XYZ file of C-alpha atoms in Angstrom:
570
model
C 55.810 106.887 93.132
C 56.241 110.193 94.956
C 54.209 113.098 93.838
C 55.932 114.974 89.902
C 57.898 118.056 90.535
C 57.312 119.040 86.948
C 54.301 121.840 86.643
C 52.867 119.352 83.934
C 49.249 117.099 83.742
C 50.122 115.597 80.525
C 52.488 113.319 80.651
C 53.830 110.732 77.487
C 55.492 107.286 77.695
C 57.581 105.361 76.052
C 58.093 102.215 75.709
C 61.640 100.416 76.642
C 63.113 97.120 76.599
C 64.449 95.037 79.740
C 68.177 93.552 79.563
C 68.748 91.988 82.739
C 70.469 88.312 83.026
C 68.716 86.175 85.133
C 72.035 83.376 85.940
C 73.496 83.739 82.880
C 77.713 82.198 82.771
C 80.740 84.212 81.823
C 80.932 83.228 78.405
C 82.816 84.277 75.493
C 81.552 84.208 72.289
C 81.610 80.338 71.640
C 80.280 79.485 74.713
C 83.617 79.108 76.261
C 83.639 80.516 80.468
C 87.102 82.099 81.060
C 88.695 81.037 83.952
C 88.202 82.827 87.228
C 90.453 82.654 90.001
C 88.545 81.792 93.577
C 89.613 85.104 95.084
C 91.070 88.064 94.332
C 95.022 88.534 94.773
C 96.229 90.755 97.575
C 98.649 94.012 96.859
C 101.480 91.786 97.908
C 100.817 89.551 95.511
C 99.627 91.986 93.122
C 103.001 93.978 93.235
C 105.272 90.656 93.637
C 103.317 89.684 89.919
C 104.177 93.902 88.512
C 107.826 92.863 89.359
C 107.840 89.563 87.084
C 107.730 91.247 83.568
C 111.083 91.947 83.299
C 113.352 92.660 80.082
C 113.642 88.601 79.609
C 109.961 87.946 80.347
C 107.672 91.218 79.879
C 103.873 91.823 79.751
C 102.071 91.022 76.728
C 100.649 94.727 77.792
C 101.196 97.273 80.068
C 98.199 99.688 81.046
C 98.820 102.844 82.674
C 95.671 105.046 83.750
C 92.854 102.751 86.023
C 89.459 104.681 84.771
C 87.073 103.376 82.759
C 89.334 102.858 79.174
C 92.084 101.488 81.649
C 90.014 98.497 83.658
C 88.165 98.054 79.957
C 91.465 97.423 78.240
C 92.717 95.256 81.346
C 89.525 92.707 80.706
C 89.812 92.781 77.128
C 93.742 92.270 76.643
C 93.633 89.212 79.579
C 90.359 87.494 78.528
C 92.339 86.990 75.049
C 95.143 85.259 76.268
C 97.508 88.650 76.560
C 99.248 88.959 79.691
C 98.458 92.052 81.206
C 99.319 94.212 83.945
C 97.776 97.573 84.756
C 98.444 100.455 86.988
C 96.240 103.749 88.411
C 99.104 106.566 90.291
C 95.706 107.153 92.858
C 92.390 104.791 92.805
C 90.356 102.806 90.298
C 87.719 105.649 88.739
C 89.473 108.448 91.190
C 88.805 111.088 88.399
C 87.106 111.420 85.926
C 85.287 107.838 85.859
C 83.791 108.528 89.353
C 82.588 112.230 88.470
C 80.037 111.266 85.508
C 76.331 112.068 84.751
C 75.857 108.466 85.659
C 73.949 107.528 81.979
C 74.439 104.683 80.075
C 73.812 107.042 77.292
C 73.181 107.198 73.141
C 73.580 110.754 72.771
C 70.521 113.669 72.538
C 72.246 116.695 71.528
C 74.654 114.455 69.552
C 71.553 113.276 67.694
C 70.469 116.992 67.094
C 73.994 117.777 65.830
C 73.943 114.454 63.150
C 70.459 116.151 61.770
C 70.771 119.926 61.843
C 74.014 119.735 60.931
C 74.246 116.747 58.740
C 77.230 115.289 60.854
C 77.784 111.827 60.127
C 80.636 111.101 62.633
C 77.935 112.573 65.555
C 75.736 110.177 64.159
C 77.741 107.316 63.956
C 78.209 108.314 67.500
C 74.603 108.008 68.760
C 74.944 104.375 66.535
C 77.638 103.344 68.209
C 76.648 104.306 71.739
C 72.860 102.788 71.528
C 74.462 99.356 70.916
C 76.688 99.673 73.440
C 74.384 100.891 75.897
C 72.543 97.086 75.215
C 76.046 95.238 75.920
C 76.430 97.691 79.236
C 73.252 97.026 80.461
C 73.505 92.941 80.189
C 77.210 92.945 81.170
C 76.316 94.906 84.562
C 72.717 94.484 85.096
C 72.986 94.563 89.023
C 74.903 98.303 88.647
C 72.571 99.565 85.921
C 69.645 99.880 85.051
C 67.256 101.501 82.507
C 65.606 105.232 83.257
C 63.291 107.161 81.721
C 63.699 110.814 81.549
C 61.694 113.698 80.204
C 61.984 116.659 78.481
C 59.430 119.356 79.111
C 57.403 120.806 75.692
C 56.313 124.409 75.841
C 54.764 124.507 72.385
C 52.379 121.113 71.165
C 54.321 121.261 67.699
C 57.496 121.659 69.328
C 60.173 118.788 69.429
C 62.270 119.334 72.932
C 65.553 118.359 71.749
C 65.688 120.476 68.608
C 63.527 123.666 70.469
C 65.107 127.204 70.781
C 64.577 128.689 74.234
C 61.241 128.619 76.002
C 59.164 132.481 75.336
C 58.022 133.965 77.930
C 54.378 133.302 79.197
C 54.618 129.640 77.325
C 53.287 127.009 80.027
C 54.328 124.055 80.034
C 51.800 121.531 77.495
C 53.502 118.233 78.166
C 56.263 116.422 78.094
C 58.466 113.653 75.711
C 59.480 110.846 77.692
C 62.834 108.723 76.267
C 64.489 105.919 77.761
C 68.423 105.684 78.855
C 70.643 104.019 81.188
C 71.672 104.625 84.704
C 74.486 103.045 86.711
C 77.108 103.595 89.532
C 80.024 105.005 87.582
C 83.037 104.219 90.290
C 81.595 100.624 91.328
C 81.294 99.994 87.357
C 84.638 100.724 87.479
C 86.075 98.512 90.542
C 84.180 95.650 89.170
C 86.197 95.946 85.633
C 89.438 95.654 87.718
C 88.369 92.972 89.985
C 86.565 91.202 86.477
C 90.048 91.440 85.164
C 92.352 90.426 87.984
C 90.298 87.019 88.574
C 90.957 86.499 84.681
C 94.516 86.680 85.275
C 95.451 90.632 85.292
C 97.931 92.194 87.301
C 96.040 94.910 88.643
C 97.695 97.704 91.043
C 95.958 100.888 92.433
C 97.996 103.503 94.187
C 100.818 102.621 91.647
C 102.727 105.540 89.329
C 104.286 105.433 86.431
C 106.747 107.930 87.360
C 108.820 107.570 84.465
C 109.304 105.452 80.790
C 111.498 102.569 80.119
C 113.156 102.991 76.288
C 114.765 100.872 74.254
C 117.706 102.013 72.164
C 115.727 102.782 69.065
C 113.687 105.226 70.921
C 110.688 102.787 71.319
C 108.880 102.618 75.098
C 109.342 99.312 76.293
C 107.519 99.861 79.754
C 107.944 102.065 82.834
C 108.913 102.565 85.948
C 106.483 102.234 88.559
C 106.215 103.523 91.981
C 104.201 102.259 94.915
C 102.258 105.296 96.287
C 101.538 103.430 99.482
C 105.823 102.643 100.610
C 107.591 104.628 97.742
C 109.112 101.358 96.574
C 109.617 101.819 92.466
C 109.696 98.939 90.247
C 110.900 98.240 86.857
C 108.245 97.028 84.659
C 108.613 95.928 80.980
C 105.987 94.903 78.441
C 106.089 94.921 74.590
C 103.771 97.261 74.563
C 102.634 100.121 76.658
C 98.636 102.000 76.726
C 98.348 105.058 77.796
C 94.764 105.352 78.925
C 95.135 108.078 81.297
C 91.847 109.865 80.441
C 92.873 114.221 80.721
C 95.826 113.025 81.646
C 97.242 111.642 78.403
C 99.138 114.386 77.349
C 101.319 114.247 80.588
C 101.976 111.098 80.089
C 103.337 111.279 76.281
C 105.447 114.627 77.868
C 107.389 111.802 79.869
C 108.569 110.434 76.297
C 108.738 113.499 74.307
C 108.635 117.072 75.993
C 107.679 118.487 72.413
C 104.564 116.143 71.400
C 101.521 118.071 69.651
C 98.598 117.946 72.332
C 95.511 115.699 72.422
C 93.549 116.754 75.061
C 91.058 119.802 75.244
C 89.750 119.162 78.823
C 86.196 120.137 79.482
C 85.061 120.406 83.136
C 81.300 119.188 83.776
C 79.828 119.779 87.432
C 77.178 117.940 89.239
C 75.409 118.309 92.474
C 73.572 116.330 94.777
C 70.055 117.160 96.119
C 67.387 115.311 98.327
C 65.366 113.035 97.049
C 62.011 114.982 96.908
C 63.912 117.011 94.030
C 63.108 114.605 91.490
C 60.348 111.565 90.803
C 61.413 108.068 92.369
C 62.103 106.532 88.966
C 62.016 109.428 86.310
C 64.859 112.104 85.307
C 64.745 115.061 83.491
C 66.685 116.860 81.199
C 66.141 120.825 80.358
C 67.207 120.361 76.695
C 68.206 124.518 76.104
C 69.013 126.904 79.136
C 69.337 130.476 78.944
C 73.064 129.842 77.405
C 72.284 127.046 75.342
C 73.700 124.117 77.567
C 72.158 120.650 78.407
C 71.167 120.084 82.482
C 69.886 117.039 83.503
C 67.797 116.681 87.046
C 68.336 112.323 87.725
C 67.519 110.617 90.881
C 70.091 108.151 91.956
C 71.135 106.446 95.229
C 68.145 107.787 96.845
C 69.135 111.322 95.787
C 68.910 113.589 93.389
C 71.557 114.693 90.998
C 71.720 117.591 88.662
C 74.046 118.652 86.036
C 75.740 119.235 83.928
C 78.358 121.982 83.370
C 81.134 122.379 80.049
C 83.572 124.543 80.090
C 87.024 124.840 79.448
C 89.344 124.239 82.955
C 93.047 122.929 83.840
C 93.537 119.657 84.503
C 94.025 118.682 88.124
C 93.556 115.369 90.276
C 90.983 117.694 92.561
C 89.143 119.560 90.609
C 86.586 121.430 92.918
C 82.976 122.868 91.690
C 82.856 126.971 91.445
C 80.325 128.378 93.101
C 79.015 130.019 90.021
C 78.554 126.850 88.490
C 76.559 125.430 91.306
C 74.463 128.624 91.422
C 74.165 127.911 87.458
C 72.730 124.260 87.556
C 70.101 125.512 90.265
C 68.974 128.360 88.462
C 68.424 126.190 85.797
C 66.397 123.683 87.176
C 64.437 126.418 89.440
C 61.919 127.378 86.556
C 60.451 123.196 86.227
C 60.268 122.457 89.890
C 57.448 123.340 92.193
C 60.209 122.540 94.609
C 61.504 125.494 96.216
C 64.973 125.441 95.552
C 67.391 126.334 97.583
C 71.208 126.284 97.954
C 71.171 124.999 101.350
C 69.704 121.930 100.143
C 73.191 121.066 97.940
C 74.313 117.852 99.275
C 77.644 117.477 97.516
C 79.179 119.321 94.635
C 81.749 117.978 92.134
C 83.360 118.091 89.018
C 84.959 116.079 86.605
C 87.378 116.612 83.792
C 86.695 115.216 80.624
C 88.936 114.364 78.223
C 87.815 115.548 74.880
C 89.476 114.741 71.806
C 90.498 117.521 70.039
C 88.991 119.184 67.167
C 91.205 121.933 65.933
C 88.022 123.345 64.242
C 85.475 123.316 67.034
C 84.361 126.736 68.419
C 83.611 125.492 71.508
C 84.103 122.551 74.131
C 80.039 121.408 73.154
C 81.535 120.891 69.481
C 84.198 119.204 70.632
C 84.064 115.285 69.309
C 83.176 112.737 72.261
C 84.460 110.077 69.658
C 87.237 108.189 71.178
C 90.850 107.986 69.383
C 93.275 105.222 69.451
C 96.437 106.747 68.109
C 100.212 105.616 67.860
C 102.777 107.768 68.822
C 106.423 107.629 67.170
C 107.641 105.912 70.238
C 105.313 102.936 70.096
C 103.174 104.446 72.730
C 99.490 103.909 72.310
C 97.091 106.479 73.045
C 93.299 105.702 73.839
C 91.514 108.506 74.966
C 87.710 110.618 74.290
C 84.670 108.551 74.212
C 82.197 108.434 77.176
C 81.362 105.381 79.647
C 78.707 104.107 77.163
C 81.011 103.579 74.753
C 83.999 102.171 77.502
C 84.088 98.538 75.849
C 84.178 99.657 72.365
C 86.802 101.857 73.384
C 88.914 98.650 74.984
C 88.181 96.646 71.663
C 89.719 99.350 69.474
C 92.623 100.108 71.741
C 93.462 96.262 71.847
C 92.926 95.714 68.090
C 95.365 97.693 67.844
C 97.722 96.622 70.084
C 97.881 93.122 68.067
C 97.849 94.944 64.789
C 100.967 96.780 65.558
C 102.529 93.646 66.591
C 101.557 91.761 64.457
C 100.427 89.348 66.853
C 98.136 86.799 67.129
C 95.376 86.519 70.056
C 91.943 85.112 70.554
C 89.274 87.059 69.749
C 87.163 90.071 71.953
C 84.748 87.821 74.344
C 83.522 91.114 76.159
C 80.258 91.801 74.544
C 79.184 88.499 76.340
C 81.108 88.719 79.286
C 79.178 89.712 82.767
C 81.367 91.574 85.380
C 82.041 90.440 89.055
C 78.015 90.273 90.917
C 76.247 90.071 87.355
C 76.304 86.461 86.713
C 74.070 85.442 89.517
C 71.773 88.740 89.497
C 68.178 88.791 88.551
C 65.728 90.964 89.718
C 64.385 89.572 92.853
C 67.975 88.337 94.264
C 67.377 90.886 96.728
C 64.451 88.992 98.337
C 67.298 85.863 98.974
C 69.133 88.189 101.160
C 66.519 89.545 102.852
C 65.474 86.024 103.646
C 68.857 84.201 104.540
C 70.652 87.459 106.442
C 70.332 87.090 110.120
C 71.086 90.623 111.745
C 73.468 90.069 114.125
C 73.502 93.357 116.405
C 69.545 92.776 117.051
C 66.338 90.745 116.272
C 64.450 90.649 113.062
C 64.962 90.426 109.242
C 66.964 92.921 107.241
C 65.699 95.981 105.972
C 64.523 95.329 102.415
C 65.864 98.993 101.386
C 69.410 97.562 102.778
C 68.658 94.006 100.700
C 68.445 96.279 97.623
C 71.116 98.699 98.254
C 73.653 95.623 98.573
C 72.057 93.363 95.564
C 72.389 96.841 93.449
C 75.677 96.889 94.649
C 77.313 93.776 95.098
C 75.263 91.582 92.940
C 75.309 88.074 93.296
C 78.249 88.976 96.201
C 76.041 90.952 98.635
C 75.874 87.522 100.290
C 79.632 87.753 100.918
C 78.593 91.074 102.662
C 76.048 89.632 104.673
C 78.187 86.614 105.656
C 80.570 89.184 107.391
C 78.021 91.310 109.505
C 76.559 88.075 110.904
C 80.321 86.344 111.428
C 81.826 89.128 112.969
C 78.804 91.436 114.322
C 79.250 94.072 110.987
C 75.484 94.560 110.551
C 75.622 98.342 111.679
C 74.581 100.707 109.160
C 77.993 103.028 109.534
C 75.979 106.626 109.425
C 71.967 106.825 110.108
C 70.179 107.517 106.875
C 71.930 105.581 104.576
C 72.416 102.019 104.245
C 76.019 101.047 104.286
C 77.077 98.820 106.350
C 80.182 98.343 108.509
C 80.740 94.796 106.900
C 81.062 96.638 103.688
C 84.686 98.144 105.001
C 86.349 94.724 105.195
C 84.644 93.281 102.426
C 85.744 96.114 100.043
C 89.695 96.103 101.924
C 89.772 92.036 101.257
C 88.119 91.922 97.490
C 87.621 94.959 95.873
C 91.358 96.939 96.289
C 90.264 99.349 99.052
C 93.619 100.400 100.150
C 92.326 104.026 101.668
C 89.368 105.850 103.452
C 88.820 108.073 100.392
C 88.940 104.453 98.255
C 85.939 103.455 100.600
C 83.875 106.737 100.841
C 83.935 108.051 97.272
C 84.608 104.849 95.309
C 83.785 101.291 96.853
C 80.569 103.420 98.658
C 79.328 106.800 97.226
C 79.465 108.476 100.253
C 81.514 111.875 98.833
C 79.207 112.270 96.143
C 76.088 111.874 98.027
C 76.322 113.597 101.541
C 79.684 115.276 102.381
C 78.431 115.508 105.858
C 77.031 112.083 106.352
C 80.736 111.027 104.709
C 82.521 112.954 107.296
C 80.244 111.254 110.408
C 81.430 107.836 109.116
C 84.775 108.459 108.494
C 86.115 108.188 112.279
C 84.651 104.712 112.206
C 85.283 103.773 108.370
C 89.190 104.207 109.511
C 88.701 102.619 112.702
C 87.371 98.949 111.124
C 90.376 99.399 107.827
C 93.359 99.884 110.404
C 92.015 97.207 111.880
C 92.047 95.143 108.539
C 95.368 96.491 107.599
C 97.244 96.595 110.694
C 97.495 100.193 111.368
C 99.140 101.706 113.989
C 97.622 104.726 116.005
C 99.518 107.451 114.270
C 98.794 106.050 110.424
C 95.459 105.881 111.347
C 94.934 109.895 112.705
C 97.082 110.270 109.496
C 94.305 108.549 107.158
C 91.425 110.295 108.839
C 92.881 113.936 108.602
C 93.933 113.255 104.731
C 89.996 111.823 104.392
C 88.653 114.865 106.006
C 90.399 116.960 103.551
C 89.503 115.072 101.012
C 85.859 115.567 101.433
C 86.723 119.062 101.589
C 86.793 119.306 97.556
C 83.308 117.538 97.449
C 81.932 121.718 97.550
C 82.519 125.077 95.988
C 85.762 126.541 97.887
C 84.258 130.039 98.264
C 80.810 128.632 99.867
C 80.760 129.172 103.531
C 81.413 126.301 105.366
C 78.685 124.581 107.075
C 78.562 125.235 110.895
C 75.629 123.530 113.096
C 73.154 124.594 115.142
C 73.693 124.790 118.945
């Protein structure tokens, strides 16, 4: 491990339990494995399936929104035996679900409120989250892991999560370490979508619900879905429509009733990515109370360090962007705790996400608004599930589908997702990277695969890593897309055919995490990404050029708009 950058000589370490699966099967609560398809259906097949949701033969459930909650609902519904469709106007996890703090956590500050304010609701939130955290780490062991997080103590008597501001002149006495989980958020959402599709759900990204279909009695019975790639519209009918659009939930509800009462209090959170030497390799840091009372994390993630987050009111947009004052706030907050000189020039990427907090009219600020989820039914029959957080996505989905069945008075199988490993997880075990390293024959040079690449592939694809290396071998696509990052050219081909990757942005932001890790490296990789995608999708010269131009514009949003553009030196 690299040298700890905290100014401390005392570290108290707690114990944590591991939850990695070692080759368990996809099994429900009764031990019967849901039947999964052998391959992921093509976009043409999925669009054709979507069109089969007619008024005479509607889907049981149409889910609008492809983030954590929507993809979780799709998997829950289809594995109960419900005919299920999901549409997402951009990409899976294109919004909030790819822009989290990457923690699978119980919520330290929510526990503080539970104790100090005698708030049972906050305690219930923490209790549920801790239970779901264990399930999360078990079902996606390749995409998640335990992470020790330390918090500094400046008095021997001080309990860090409840301490006030540090008095001037006090020196660090030590740290307390607790364990949380960490994960790859966007890839988790993609894995949920793929697993749901393999189980029989019709899931389509880049397909927007542009209007709602209503019965004569005013009940919503489907949506008009427009293909974002071709502009073709399809009427999709369903017995129940679920609104899982996160911060855009009120917008969808207004398509049915423009006067509907808002449910969402949007709250913006900003993160920055810094070099790996800003944090120890396997230990995170929480600053429990900054000068203005907010919490800031600094965490190792995918070979880099991420720091954040802020918590402030914001407008709802699909392209939120970090403001320079928020970036500076994060850098200032972590500077006092590091021996590393904190520099703005070290920021490799900066991104903003919008949390769909469940509105509490009595809350004084966004940090006091409930992070618990809400499942509600509007008079038109739309079921909206919102609020919550990544850690409890599975429970949110279970509650939403339970509500669907209660409203319809229908019967279905039990929820099986508590013991349902996601695609790539069933055959994962901690030493799987050694198999990849030993069996992969590097196609463009003699010698074995780099261990770093083998670990990266397994931590991204689980037991599907062998398929990526097969593509690399057979098509001689084993080169890195850009120097300094382990991402291989073969991953582009794999993502196009196995992970619903339709645009270069899908690949650099959500199939891999280039955009979130290193904006400049992302810009360098994009021409080759577009070249490879063009070959797989049959794009002509002008189409490829347009895709590259749009992707480069998208990458610009991973910095504050008022930060001077990087100008390379001669």
